[in-house]
C-alpha positions as a printed NumPy array, in Angstrom:
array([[105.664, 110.868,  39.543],
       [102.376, 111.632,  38.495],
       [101.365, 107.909,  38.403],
       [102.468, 108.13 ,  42.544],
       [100.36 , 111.04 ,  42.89 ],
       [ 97.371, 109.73 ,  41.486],
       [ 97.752, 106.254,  43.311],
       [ 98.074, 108.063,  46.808],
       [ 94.648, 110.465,  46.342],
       [ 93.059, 107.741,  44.643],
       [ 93.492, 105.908,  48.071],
       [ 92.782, 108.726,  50.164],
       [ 89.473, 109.21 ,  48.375],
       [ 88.813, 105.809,  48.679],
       [ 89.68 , 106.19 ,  52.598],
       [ 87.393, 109.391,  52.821],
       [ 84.019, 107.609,  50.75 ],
       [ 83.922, 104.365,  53.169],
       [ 84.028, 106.786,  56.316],
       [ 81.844, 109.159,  55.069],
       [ 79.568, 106.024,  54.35 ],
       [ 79.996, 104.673,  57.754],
       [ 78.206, 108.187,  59.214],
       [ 74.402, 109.001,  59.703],
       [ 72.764, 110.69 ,  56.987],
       [ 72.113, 114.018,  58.772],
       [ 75.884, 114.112,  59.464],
       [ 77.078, 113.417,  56.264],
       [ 74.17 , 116.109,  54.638],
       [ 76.166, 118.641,  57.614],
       [ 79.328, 117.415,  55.815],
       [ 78.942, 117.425,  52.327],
       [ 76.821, 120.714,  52.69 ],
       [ 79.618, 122.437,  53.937],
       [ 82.477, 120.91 ,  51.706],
       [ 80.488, 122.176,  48.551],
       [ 79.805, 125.358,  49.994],
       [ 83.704, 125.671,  50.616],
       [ 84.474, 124.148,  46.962],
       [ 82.418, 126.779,  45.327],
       [ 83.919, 129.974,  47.32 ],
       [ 87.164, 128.434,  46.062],
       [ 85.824, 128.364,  42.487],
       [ 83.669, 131.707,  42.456],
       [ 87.182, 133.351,  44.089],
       [ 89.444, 131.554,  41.289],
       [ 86.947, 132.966,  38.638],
       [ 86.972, 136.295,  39.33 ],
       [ 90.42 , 136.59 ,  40.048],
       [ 90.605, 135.244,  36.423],
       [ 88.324, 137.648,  35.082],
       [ 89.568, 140.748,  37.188],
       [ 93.402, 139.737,  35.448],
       [ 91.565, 139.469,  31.731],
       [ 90.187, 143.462,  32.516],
       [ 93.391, 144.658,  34.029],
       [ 91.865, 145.066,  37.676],
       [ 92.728, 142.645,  40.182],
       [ 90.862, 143.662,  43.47 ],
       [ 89.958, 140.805,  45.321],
       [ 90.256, 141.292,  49.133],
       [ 86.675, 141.24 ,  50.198],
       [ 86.091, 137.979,  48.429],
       [ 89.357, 135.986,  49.787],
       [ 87.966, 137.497,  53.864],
       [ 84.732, 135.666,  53.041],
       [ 87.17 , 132.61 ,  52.244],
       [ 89.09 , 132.909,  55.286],
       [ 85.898, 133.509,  57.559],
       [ 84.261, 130.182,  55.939],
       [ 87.203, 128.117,  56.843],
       [ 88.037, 129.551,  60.133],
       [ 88.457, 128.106,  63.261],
       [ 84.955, 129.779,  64.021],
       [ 83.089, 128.523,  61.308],
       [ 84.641, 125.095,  62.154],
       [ 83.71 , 125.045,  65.406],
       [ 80.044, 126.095,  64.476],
       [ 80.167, 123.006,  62.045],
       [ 81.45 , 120.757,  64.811],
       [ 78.35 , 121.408,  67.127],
       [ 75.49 , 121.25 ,  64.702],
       [ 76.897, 118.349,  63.459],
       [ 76.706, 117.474,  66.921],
       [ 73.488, 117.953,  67.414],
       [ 72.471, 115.138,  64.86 ],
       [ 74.195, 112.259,  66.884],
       [ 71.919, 109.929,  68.15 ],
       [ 73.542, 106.575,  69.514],
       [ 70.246, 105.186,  71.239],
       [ 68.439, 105.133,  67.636],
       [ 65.501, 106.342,  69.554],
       [ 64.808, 109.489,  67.379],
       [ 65.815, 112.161,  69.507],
       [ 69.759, 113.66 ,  69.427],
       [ 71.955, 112.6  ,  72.901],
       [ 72.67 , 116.05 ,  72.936],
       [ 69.485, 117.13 ,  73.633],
       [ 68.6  , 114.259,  76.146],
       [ 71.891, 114.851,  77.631],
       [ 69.97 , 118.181,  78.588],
       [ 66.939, 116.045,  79.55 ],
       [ 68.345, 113.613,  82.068],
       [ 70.621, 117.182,  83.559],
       [ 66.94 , 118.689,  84.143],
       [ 65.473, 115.499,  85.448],
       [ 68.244, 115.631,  88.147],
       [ 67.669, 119.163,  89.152],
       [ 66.552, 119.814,  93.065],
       [ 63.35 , 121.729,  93.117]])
């Protein structure tokens, strides 16, 4: 069983590396940035819930809100649009999102 399980998210880590490789670096810094900073809420919440059950006093509400707010739909959406802010199809240095703006002023009546 375990063999199964380790064959399955060996693939699916295999899966996630070559599309993470396939992104700009600015997007995958967005990406990765976030993922650790996700990982180690998990962690620093595990820990103290593991020291707060070695004292006796297992209070850990504020800690697990943080959690929730930092993987919210919120938070995800923020994610979404700054990592949309580093697309740049063109290759010409500056983000489509931003010329996107550009060509909307060009087109303005004065």
């Amino acid at each position: 069983m375990f063999d199964n399980v380790k064959l399955i998210f060996g693939k699916t880590i295999d899966t996630l590396k070559k599309k993470l490789n396939g992104m700009k670096k600015p997007i995958k810094m967005v990406i990765v940035g976030y993922f650790m900073l996700v990982v180690l809420l998990v962690v620093t919440y595990y820990s103290a819930w593991l020291y707060q059950g070695y004292n006796g006093q297992i209070v850990m509400s504020d800690l697990l809100a943080v959690i929730k707010e930092m993987i919210g739909p919120a938070m995800i959406g923020f994610m979404t649009f700054i990592a949309g802010c580093f697309i740049d199809m063109d290759n010409n240095g500056i983000p489509d999102k931003f010329e996107e703006d550009k060509t909307h002023e060009k087109g303005k009546l004065r």
